[in-house]
PDB file of C-alpha atoms and ligand atoms in Angstrom:
ATOM      1  CA  MET A 124      22.025  -8.403  -8.419  1.00 97.00           C
ATOM      2  CA  LYS A 125      25.294 -10.201  -7.906  1.00 97.00           C
ATOM      3  CA  ASP A 126      25.348 -13.812  -6.796  1.00 98.00           C
ATOM      4  CA  LEU A 127      22.142 -13.184  -4.869  1.00 98.00           C
ATOM      5  CA  LYS A 128      21.146 -16.058  -2.623  1.00 98.00           C
ATOM      6  CA  LYS A 129      18.203 -16.924  -0.434  1.00 98.00           C
ATOM      7  CA  THR A 130      17.987 -20.071   1.620  1.00 98.00           C
ATOM      8  CA  TYR A 131      14.977 -20.955   3.739  1.00 97.00           C
ATOM      9  CA  HIS A 132      15.141 -23.360   6.635  1.00 95.00           C
ATOM     10  CA  ILE A 133      12.277 -25.581   7.616  1.00 94.00           C
ATOM     11  CA  LYS A 134      13.251 -27.726  10.593  1.00 93.00           C
ATOM     12  CA  ASN A 135      16.383 -29.532   9.393  1.00 92.00           C
ATOM     13  CA  CYS A 136      15.632 -28.956   5.768  1.00 95.00           C
ATOM     14  CA  GLU A 137      17.392 -26.336   3.679  1.00 96.00           C
ATOM     15  CA  ILE A 138      15.547 -24.868   0.710  1.00 96.00           C
ATOM     16  CA  LYS A 139      17.675 -22.978  -1.756  1.00 97.00           C
ATOM     17  CA  ALA A 140      15.055 -20.648  -3.223  1.00 98.00           C
ATOM     18  CA  LEU A 141      17.674 -18.476  -4.951  1.00 98.00           C
ATOM     19  CA  SER A 142      21.094 -19.964  -5.501  1.00 96.00           C
ATOM     20  CA  GLY A 143      23.208 -17.309  -7.182  1.00 97.00           C
ATOM     21  CA  ILE A 144      21.265 -14.752  -9.215  1.00 98.00           C
ATOM     22  CA  ASN A 145      23.248 -12.412 -11.471  1.00 98.00           C
ATOM     23  CA  LEU A 146      20.960  -9.919 -13.102  1.00 98.00           C
ATOM     24  CA  GLU A 147      21.287  -6.396 -14.368  1.00 97.00           C
ATOM     25  CA  VAL A 148      18.103  -4.398 -14.785  1.00 97.00           C
ATOM     26  CA  GLU A 149      18.480  -1.196 -16.786  1.00 96.00           C
ATOM     27  CA  ASP A 150      16.965   1.965 -15.378  1.00 95.00           C
ATOM     28  CA  LYS A 151      13.475   2.571 -16.793  1.00 95.00           C
ATOM     29  CA  SER A 152      13.292  -0.821 -18.440  1.00 97.00           C
ATOM     30  CA  PHE A 153      10.613  -3.496 -18.216  1.00 98.00           C
ATOM     31  CA  VAL A 154      11.872  -6.940 -17.269  1.00 98.00           C
ATOM     32  CA  THR A 155       9.622  -9.972 -17.020  1.00 98.00           C
ATOM     33  CA  VAL A 156      10.600 -12.941 -14.874  1.00 98.00           C
ATOM     34  CA  VAL A 157       9.013 -16.184 -15.951  1.00 98.00           C
ATOM     35  CA  GLY A 158       9.270 -19.707 -14.600  1.00 97.00           C
ATOM     36  CA  ARG A 159       7.429 -22.647 -13.120  1.00 96.00           C
ATOM     37  CA  SER A 160       5.785 -22.533  -9.755  1.00 96.00           C
ATOM     38  CA  GLY A 161       8.462 -22.847  -7.057  1.00 97.00           C
ATOM     39  CA  SER A 162      11.290 -21.538  -9.258  1.00 97.00           C
ATOM     40  CA  GLY A 163      11.931 -18.608  -6.898  1.00 98.00           C
ATOM     41  CA  LYS A 164      10.111 -15.741  -8.602  1.00 98.00           C
ATOM     42  CA  THR A 165       8.265 -14.441  -5.557  1.00 98.00           C
ATOM     43  CA  THR A 166      11.345 -14.867  -3.384  1.00 98.00           C
ATOM     44  CA  LEU A 167      13.349 -12.758  -5.829  1.00 98.00           C
ATOM     45  CA  LEU A 168      10.893  -9.863  -5.557  1.00 98.00           C
ATOM     46  CA  ARG A 169      10.555 -10.174  -1.782  1.00 98.00           C
ATOM     47  CA  VAL A 170      14.312 -10.065  -1.331  1.00 98.00           C
ATOM     48  CA  LEU A 171      14.590  -7.110  -3.727  1.00 97.00           C
ATOM     49  CA  CYS A 172      12.139  -4.968  -1.774  1.00 95.00           C
ATOM     50  CA  GLY A 173      13.391  -6.042   1.639  1.00 94.00           C
ATOM     51  CA  LEU A 174      10.381  -8.110   2.717  1.00 96.00           C
ATOM     52  CA  GLU A 175      12.832 -10.994   3.005  1.00 97.00           C
ATOM     53  CA  GLU A 176      16.460 -10.874   4.051  1.00 98.00           C
ATOM     54  CA  LYS A 177      18.988 -12.186   1.525  1.00 98.00           C
ATOM     55  CA  SER A 178      21.301 -15.040   2.541  1.00 98.00           C
ATOM     56  CA  GLY A 179      24.198 -13.882   0.374  1.00 98.00           C
ATOM     57  CA  GLY A 180      25.296 -11.802  -2.572  1.00 98.00           C
ATOM     58  CA  GLU A 181      24.603  -8.192  -3.414  1.00 96.00           C
ATOM     59  CA  ILE A 182      21.808  -5.934  -4.539  1.00 96.00           C
ATOM     60  CA  SER A 183      22.922  -2.510  -5.715  1.00 95.00           C
ATOM     61  CA  PHE A 184      21.085   0.413  -7.204  1.00 94.00           C
ATOM     62  CA  ILE A 185      23.489   2.248  -9.437  1.00 91.00           C
ATOM     63  CA  GLU A 186      23.330   5.796 -10.729  1.00 86.00           C
ATOM     64  CA  GLY A 187      26.154   6.828 -13.027  1.00 83.00           C
ATOM     65  CA  ASN A 188      29.179   5.030 -11.639  1.00 82.00           C
ATOM     66  CA  SER A 189      28.240   4.949  -7.989  1.00 83.00           C
ATOM     67  CA  SER A 190      25.707   3.101  -5.940  1.00 84.00           C
ATOM     68  CA  LYS A 191      22.739   4.954  -4.652  1.00 85.00           C
ATOM     69  CA  ALA A 192      20.858   4.599  -1.380  1.00 86.00           C
ATOM     70  CA  GLY A 193      17.182   5.154  -0.722  1.00 88.00           C
ATOM     71  CA  THR A 194      15.685   3.963  -3.981  1.00 92.00           C
ATOM     72  CA  LYS A 195      11.889   4.053  -3.765  1.00 94.00           C
ATOM     73  CA  ILE A 196      10.500   0.583  -4.444  1.00 96.00           C
ATOM     74  CA  SER A 197       6.921  -0.588  -4.484  1.00 96.00           C
ATOM     75  CA  MET A 198       5.331  -4.006  -4.851  1.00 96.00           C
ATOM     76  CA  VAL A 199       2.043  -5.025  -6.447  1.00 96.00           C
ATOM     77  CA  PHE A 200       0.820  -8.450  -5.347  1.00 96.00           C
ATOM     78  CA  GLN A 201      -1.372 -11.046  -6.984  1.00 93.00           C
ATOM     79  CA  GLU A 202      -4.256  -9.941  -4.761  1.00 95.00           C
ATOM     80  CA  PRO A 203      -5.054  -6.235  -4.540  1.00 95.00           C
ATOM     81  CA  ARG A 204      -4.570  -6.117  -0.734  1.00 96.00           C
ATOM     82  CA  LEU A 205      -6.791  -3.070  -0.343  1.00 97.00           C
ATOM     83  CA  MET A 206      -7.969  -1.855   3.022  1.00 97.00           C
ATOM     84  CA  HIS A 207     -11.635  -2.765   3.092  1.00 97.00           C
ATOM     85  CA  TRP A 208     -12.627   0.051   5.434  1.00 98.00           C
ATOM     86  CA  LEU A 209     -11.207   2.711   3.108  1.00 97.00           C
ATOM     87  CA  THR A 210     -12.710   3.947  -0.156  1.00 98.00           C
ATOM     88  CA  VAL A 211     -10.990   3.544  -3.515  1.00 98.00           C
ATOM     89  CA  GLY A 212      -9.702   7.124  -3.306  1.00 97.00           C
ATOM     90  CA  GLU A 213      -8.490   6.661   0.270  1.00 97.00           C
ATOM     91  CA  ASN A 214      -6.739   3.414  -0.610  1.00 97.00           C
ATOM     92  CA  MET A 215      -4.915   5.168  -3.433  1.00 96.00           C
ATOM     93  CA  ALA A 216      -3.952   8.026  -1.137  1.00 96.00           C
ATOM     94  CA  PHE A 217      -2.601   5.701   1.535  1.00 93.00           C
ATOM     95  CA  SER A 218       1.100   6.299   0.973  1.00 89.00           C
ATOM     96  CA  LEU A 219       0.532  10.055   0.648  1.00 93.00           C
ATOM     97  CA  ARG A 220      -1.106  10.646   4.010  1.00 85.00           C
ATOM     98  CA  LYS A 221       1.674  12.931   5.242  1.00 88.00           C
ATOM     99  CA  GLU A 222       1.426  15.247   2.239  1.00 93.00           C
ATOM    100  CA  ASP A 223      -0.586  18.402   1.785  1.00 95.00           C
ATOM    101  CA  PRO A 224      -4.333  17.659   1.233  1.00 94.00           C
ATOM    102  CA  ASP A 225      -4.404  19.607  -2.063  1.00 96.00           C
ATOM    103  CA  ILE A 226      -1.452  17.629  -3.407  1.00 94.00           C
ATOM    104  CA  ILE A 227      -3.068  14.350  -2.289  1.00 96.00           C
ATOM    105  CA  LYS A 228      -6.314  15.248  -4.034  1.00 96.00           C
ATOM    106  CA  HIS A 229      -4.488  16.222  -7.201  1.00 95.00           C
ATOM    107  CA  LYS A 230      -2.404  13.037  -7.334  1.00 95.00           C
ATOM    108  CA  VAL A 231      -5.303  10.732  -6.506  1.00 96.00           C
ATOM    109  CA  ASP A 232      -7.647  12.394  -9.021  1.00 97.00           C
ATOM    110  CA  ARG A 233      -5.008  12.228 -11.754  1.00 94.00           C
ATOM    111  CA  HIS A 234      -4.437   8.520 -11.204  1.00 94.00           C
ATOM    112  CA  LEU A 235      -8.147   7.726 -10.834  1.00 95.00           C
ATOM    113  CA  ASP A 236      -8.582   9.351 -14.225  1.00 92.00           C
ATOM    114  CA  LEU A 237      -5.598   7.554 -15.737  1.00 90.00           C
ATOM    115  CA  LEU A 238      -6.922   4.167 -14.613  1.00 91.00           C
ATOM    116  CA  GLY A 239     -10.575   4.802 -15.506  1.00 91.00           C
ATOM    117  CA  LEU A 240     -11.688   4.751 -11.878  1.00 94.00           C
ATOM    118  CA  LYS A 241     -13.071   8.271 -11.547  1.00 94.00           C
ATOM    119  CA  GLN A 242     -16.670   7.303 -10.804  1.00 96.00           C
ATOM    120  CA  PHE A 243     -15.539   4.731  -8.206  1.00 97.00           C
ATOM    121  CA  LYS A 244     -13.585   7.135  -6.021  1.00 97.00           C
ATOM    122  CA  ASP A 245     -16.025   6.801  -3.101  1.00 98.00           C
ATOM    123  CA  ALA A 246     -16.769   3.101  -3.537  1.00 98.00           C
ATOM    124  CA  PHE A 247     -15.465   0.544  -1.061  1.00 98.00           C
ATOM    125  CA  PRO A 248     -13.389  -2.448  -2.200  1.00 97.00           C
ATOM    126  CA  ARG A 249     -16.342  -4.855  -1.768  1.00 97.00           C
ATOM    127  CA  GLN A 250     -18.342  -2.783  -4.261  1.00 97.00           C
ATOM    128  CA  ILE A 251     -15.909  -3.113  -7.181  1.00 97.00           C
ATOM    129  CA  SER A 252     -14.816  -5.992  -9.419  1.00 95.00           C
ATOM    130  CA  GLY A 253     -11.528  -7.894  -9.135  1.00 94.00           C
ATOM    131  CA  GLY A 254     -10.135  -6.130 -12.197  1.00 93.00           C
ATOM    132  CA  MET A 255     -10.994  -2.727 -10.770  1.00 95.00           C
ATOM    133  CA  ALA A 256      -9.520  -3.638  -7.401  1.00 96.00           C
ATOM    134  CA  GLN A 257      -6.251  -4.569  -9.104  1.00 95.00           C
ATOM    135  CA  ARG A 258      -6.364  -1.215 -10.914  1.00 95.00           C
ATOM    136  CA  VAL A 259      -6.712   0.490  -7.533  1.00 97.00           C
ATOM    137  CA  ALA A 260      -3.664  -1.428  -6.284  1.00 96.00           C
ATOM    138  CA  LEU A 261      -1.756  -0.227  -9.340  1.00 94.00           C
ATOM    139  CA  GLY A 262      -3.013   3.325  -8.747  1.00 95.00           C
ATOM    140  CA  ARG A 263      -1.881   3.193  -5.117  1.00 96.00           C
ATOM    141  CA  THR A 264       1.583   2.222  -6.316  1.00 95.00           C
ATOM    142  CA  LEU A 265       1.689   4.949  -8.965  1.00 94.00           C
ATOM    143  CA  CYS A 266       0.566   7.595  -6.428  1.00 95.00           C
ATOM    144  CA  TYR A 267       3.519   6.599  -4.249  1.00 94.00           C
ATOM    145  CA  ASP A 268       5.642   7.353  -7.334  1.00 93.00           C
ATOM    146  CA  PRO A 269       8.384   4.754  -6.830  1.00 95.00           C
ATOM    147  CA  GLU A 270      11.427   4.450  -9.074  1.00 95.00           C
ATOM    148  CA  VAL A 271      11.135   0.676  -9.182  1.00 96.00           C
ATOM    149  CA  ILE A 272       7.863  -1.254  -9.357  1.00 97.00           C
ATOM    150  CA  LEU A 273       7.850  -4.964  -8.569  1.00 98.00           C
ATOM    151  CA  MET A 274       4.816  -6.938  -9.673  1.00 98.00           C
ATOM    152  CA  ASP A 275       4.144 -10.495  -8.564  1.00 97.00           C
ATOM    153  CA  GLU A 276       1.691 -12.056 -11.013  1.00 96.00           C
ATOM    154  CA  PRO A 277      -0.636  -9.076 -10.605  1.00 95.00           C
ATOM    155  CA  LEU A 278      -3.039 -10.230 -13.327  1.00 94.00           C
ATOM    156  CA  SER A 279      -3.160 -13.967 -12.794  1.00 91.00           C
ATOM    157  CA  ALA A 280      -6.269 -13.951 -10.604  1.00 89.00           C
ATOM    158  CA  LEU A 281      -8.274 -12.078 -13.251  1.00 89.00           C
ATOM    159  CA  ASP A 282     -10.431 -13.462 -16.051  1.00 91.00           C
ATOM    160  CA  ALA A 283      -8.795 -13.642 -19.495  1.00 92.00           C
ATOM    161  CA  PHE A 284     -10.639 -10.600 -20.899  1.00 91.00           C
ATOM    162  CA  THR A 285      -9.861  -8.302 -17.993  1.00 89.00           C
ATOM    163  CA  ARG A 286      -6.286  -9.540 -18.046  1.00 92.00           C
ATOM    164  CA  GLN A 287      -5.880  -8.561 -21.709  1.00 93.00           C
ATOM    165  CA  VAL A 288      -7.240  -5.074 -21.073  1.00 92.00           C
ATOM    166  CA  LEU A 289      -4.929  -4.559 -18.101  1.00 93.00           C
ATOM    167  CA  GLN A 290      -1.899  -5.896 -19.981  1.00 96.00           C
ATOM    168  CA  LYS A 291      -2.465  -3.198 -22.602  1.00 94.00           C
ATOM    169  CA  GLU A 292      -2.896  -0.569 -19.908  1.00 92.00           C
ATOM    170  CA  ILE A 293       0.288  -1.610 -18.140  1.00 95.00           C
ATOM    171  CA  VAL A 294       2.226  -1.225 -21.404  1.00 95.00           C
ATOM    172  CA  LYS A 295       0.731   2.249 -21.891  1.00 93.00           C
ATOM    173  CA  LEU A 296       1.485   3.260 -18.312  1.00 92.00           C
ATOM    174  CA  PHE A 297       5.051   2.017 -18.660  1.00 93.00           C
ATOM    175  CA  ILE A 298       5.602   4.031 -21.837  1.00 92.00           C
ATOM    176  CA  ASN A 299       4.160   7.193 -20.264  1.00 92.00           C
ATOM    177  CA  GLN A 300       5.513   6.937 -16.743  1.00 90.00           C
ATOM    178  CA  GLN A 301       9.101   5.857 -17.311  1.00 89.00           C
ATOM    179  CA  LYS A 302       9.474   3.438 -14.431  1.00 94.00           C
ATOM    180  CA  THR A 303      11.741   0.474 -13.893  1.00 96.00           C
ATOM    181  CA  VAL A 304       9.468  -2.560 -13.722  1.00 97.00           C
ATOM    182  CA  ILE A 305      10.203  -6.149 -12.732  1.00 98.00           C
ATOM    183  CA  PHE A 306       7.114  -8.182 -13.524  1.00 98.00           C
ATOM    184  CA  VAL A 307       6.777 -11.812 -12.460  1.00 98.00           C
ATOM    185  CA  THR A 308       4.500 -14.114 -14.392  1.00 97.00           C
ATOM    186  CA  HIS A 309       4.062 -17.789 -15.167  1.00 94.00           C
ATOM    187  CA  ASP A 310       2.324 -16.858 -18.410  1.00 96.00           C
ATOM    188  CA  VAL A 311       4.753 -17.072 -21.335  1.00 97.00           C
ATOM    189  CA  ASP A 312       2.613 -14.865 -23.589  1.00 97.00           C
ATOM    190  CA  GLU A 313       2.441 -12.213 -20.908  1.00 97.00           C
ATOM    191  CA  ALA A 314       6.228 -12.321 -20.559  1.00 98.00           C
ATOM    192  CA  VAL A 315       6.660 -11.616 -24.288  1.00 98.00           C
ATOM    193  CA  LEU A 316       3.838  -9.090 -24.435  1.00 97.00           C
ATOM    194  CA  LEU A 317       5.267  -6.896 -21.678  1.00 97.00           C
ATOM    195  CA  GLY A 318       9.002  -7.383 -21.255  1.00 97.00           C
ATOM    196  CA  GLN A 319      11.959  -5.754 -22.971  1.00 98.00           C
ATOM    197  CA  LYS A 320      13.864  -8.632 -21.477  1.00 98.00           C
ATOM    198  CA  ALA A 321      12.481 -11.975 -20.318  1.00 98.00           C
ATOM    199  CA  VAL A 322      14.404 -13.687 -17.538  1.00 98.00           C
ATOM    200  CA  ILE A 323      13.763 -17.387 -17.191  1.00 98.00           C
ATOM    201  CA  LEU A 324      14.103 -18.729 -13.688  1.00 98.00           C
ATOM    202  CA  GLU A 325      14.477 -22.393 -12.790  1.00 97.00           C
ATOM    203  CA  ASP A 326      15.185 -23.831  -9.351  1.00 97.00           C
ATOM    204  CA  GLY A 327      16.572 -20.540  -8.082  1.00 97.00           C
ATOM    205  CA  ILE A 328      18.918 -19.839 -10.960  1.00 97.00           C
ATOM    206  CA  ILE A 329      18.591 -17.848 -14.161  1.00 98.00           C
ATOM    207  CA  LYS A 330      18.419 -20.294 -17.012  1.00 98.00           C
ATOM    208  CA  LYS A 331      18.329 -17.710 -19.781  1.00 98.00           C
ATOM    209  CA  GLN A 332      17.848 -14.001 -20.433  1.00 98.00           C
ATOM    210  CA  ILE A 333      16.134 -13.140 -23.673  1.00 98.00           C
ATOM    211  CA  PRO A 334      16.011  -9.532 -24.906  1.00 98.00           C
ATOM    212  CA  ILE A 335      12.678  -9.020 -26.647  1.00 98.00           C
ATOM    213  CA  GLU A 336      13.239  -6.704 -29.531  1.00 97.00           C
ATOM    214  CA  LEU A 337       9.695  -5.867 -30.517  1.00 97.00           C
ATOM    215  CA  PRO A 338       8.101  -2.404 -30.436  1.00 96.00           C
ATOM    216  CA  TYR A 339       5.059  -1.739 -28.204  1.00 96.00           C
ATOM    217  CA  PRO A 340       2.212  -2.396 -28.447  1.00 94.00           C
ATOM    218  CA  ARG A 341       2.926  -5.976 -29.427  1.00 96.00           C
ATOM    219  CA  ASP A 342       0.870  -8.192 -31.617  1.00 94.00           C
ATOM    220  CA  GLN A 343       0.511 -11.794 -30.443  1.00 93.00           C
ATOM    221  CA  ALA A 344      -0.303 -12.936 -33.970  1.00 94.00           C
ATOM    222  CA  GLN A 345       3.085 -11.848 -35.312  1.00 95.00           C
ATOM    223  CA  ASP A 346       5.683 -14.449 -36.352  1.00 97.00           C
ATOM    224  CA  LYS A 347       8.384 -12.831 -34.223  1.00 97.00           C
ATOM    225  CA  PHE A 348       6.126 -12.910 -31.174  1.00 98.00           C
ATOM    226  CA  PHE A 349       5.576 -16.594 -31.709  1.00 97.00           C
ATOM    227  CA  LYS A 350       9.329 -17.230 -31.994  1.00 98.00           C
ATOM    228  CA  TYR A 351      10.049 -15.554 -28.651  1.00 98.00           C
ATOM    229  CA  ARG A 352       7.211 -17.478 -27.079  1.00 97.00           C
ATOM    230  CA  GLN A 353       8.585 -20.779 -28.387  1.00 97.00           C
ATOM    231  CA  GLU A 354      12.102 -19.917 -27.224  1.00 97.00           C
ATOM    232  CA  ILE A 355      10.876 -19.292 -23.689  1.00 98.00           C
ATOM    233  CA  LEU A 356       8.702 -22.397 -23.655  1.00 97.00           C
ATOM    234  CA  LYS A 357      11.574 -24.537 -24.901  1.00 97.00           C
ATOM    235  CA  THR A 358      13.879 -23.129 -22.239  1.00 97.00           C
ATOM    236  CA  ILE A 359      11.379 -23.968 -19.502  1.00 96.00           C
ATOM    237  CA  MET A 360      10.092 -27.305 -20.793  1.00 94.00           C
ATOM    238  CA  GLY A 361      13.166 -28.697 -22.588  1.00 88.00           C
ATOM    239  CA  ASP A 362      12.960 -30.050 -26.145  1.00 72.00           C
TER     240      ASP A 362
HETATM  241  N1  ADP B 531       8.697 -18.480   3.639  1.00 92.90           N
HETATM  242  C1  ADP B 531       9.198 -19.608   3.127  1.00 92.90           C
HETATM  243  N2  ADP B 531       9.704 -20.565   3.918  1.00 92.90           N
HETATM  244  C2  ADP B 531      10.215 -21.705   3.404  1.00 92.90           C
HETATM  245  N3  ADP B 531      10.284 -21.973   2.098  1.00 92.90           N
HETATM  246  C3  ADP B 531       9.799 -21.067   1.251  1.00 92.90           C
HETATM  247  C4  ADP B 531       9.222 -19.834   1.713  1.00 92.90           C
HETATM  248  N4  ADP B 531       8.840 -19.112   0.629  1.00 92.90           N
HETATM  249  C5  ADP B 531       9.140 -19.859  -0.443  1.00 92.90           C
HETATM  250  N5  ADP B 531       9.714 -21.028  -0.091  1.00 92.90           N
HETATM  251  C6  ADP B 531      10.216 -22.074  -1.014  1.00 92.90           C
HETATM  252  O1  ADP B 531      11.140 -21.463  -1.904  1.00 92.90           O
HETATM  253  C7  ADP B 531      10.969 -21.963  -3.219  1.00 92.90           C
HETATM  254  C8  ADP B 531      10.631 -20.828  -4.167  1.00 92.90           C
HETATM  255  O2  ADP B 531       9.347 -20.328  -3.849  1.00 92.90           O
HETATM  256  P1  ADP B 531       8.708 -19.052  -4.538  1.00 92.90           P
HETATM  257  O3  ADP B 531       9.703 -17.962  -4.544  1.00 92.90           O
HETATM  258  O4  ADP B 531       7.418 -18.786  -3.872  1.00 92.90           O
HETATM  259  O5  ADP B 531       8.480 -19.564  -6.043  1.00 92.90           O
HETATM  260  P2  ADP B 531       7.510 -19.028  -7.189  1.00 92.90           P
HETATM  261  O6  ADP B 531       7.066 -17.662  -6.840  1.00 92.90           O
HETATM  262  O7  ADP B 531       8.353 -19.086  -8.441  1.00 92.90           O
HETATM  263  O8  ADP B 531       6.385 -20.010  -7.282  1.00 92.90           O
HETATM  264  C9  ADP B 531       9.894 -23.038  -3.136  1.00 92.90           C
HETATM  265  O9  ADP B 531      10.535 -24.259  -2.998  1.00 92.90           O
HETATM  266  C10 ADP B 531       9.127 -22.663  -1.887  1.00 92.90           C
HETATM  267  O10 ADP B 531       8.558 -23.772  -1.298  1.00 92.90           O
HETATM  268 MG1   MG B 532       5.116 -16.857  -6.659  1.00 92.90          MG
END
């Protein structure tokens, strides 16, 4: 992203949601974006996946030395956004509907297994818990097999216990699946737990980028973890 800008207009009012974002995201890396409510996190993801048109600047996907068109991007939202009239399996298969039925079955079954959802394949969204529904949303994204996954606070509506379990699973999935992930959160611990780089956003600009040099899985009780956490907090809150 080079000098990426997004301005919203409400009546005569101009809202600069992103005012010049310069950010490089390495292929197959996990970047967390953290910041206060209203700092522009959601806007950044929406502009990246084309749900919102940028007002200026550049977004390029680069392979080798040249830019590349047609990168497959997928977004996971805070709410699962499942189709209530489709089963868990059918929701996961949604992006695959043009493929061969055997391939669909294989992909869906593999991801149901991976996410511990096997016995819920034929359940409807209303019959499963919030944590499971968010797993299905993640499974739907993984079945689509994008190169870049954008996640907008996907765990923040879950209870603390379910959130911890899913954080661990997301780390595992990331290690095994080799995807580029941009994960938005307002939870500082989550930013340190998941990201190889934490990007701190404030009023539509990047205040700081902090590479997190800790091996996975990370231990929140570690001194180094605590130091990263404090550094992020200090950047957001001031001294
Ligand atoms: N569709 C929109 N129209 C007008 N203003 C918007 C719209 N979406 C977001 N904003 C404004 O842009 C700023 C950034 O919002 P947002 O990206 O949602 O922040 P965050 O996700 O960090 O809470 C806020 O001031 C918000 O009010
Ligand atoms: Mg948001």
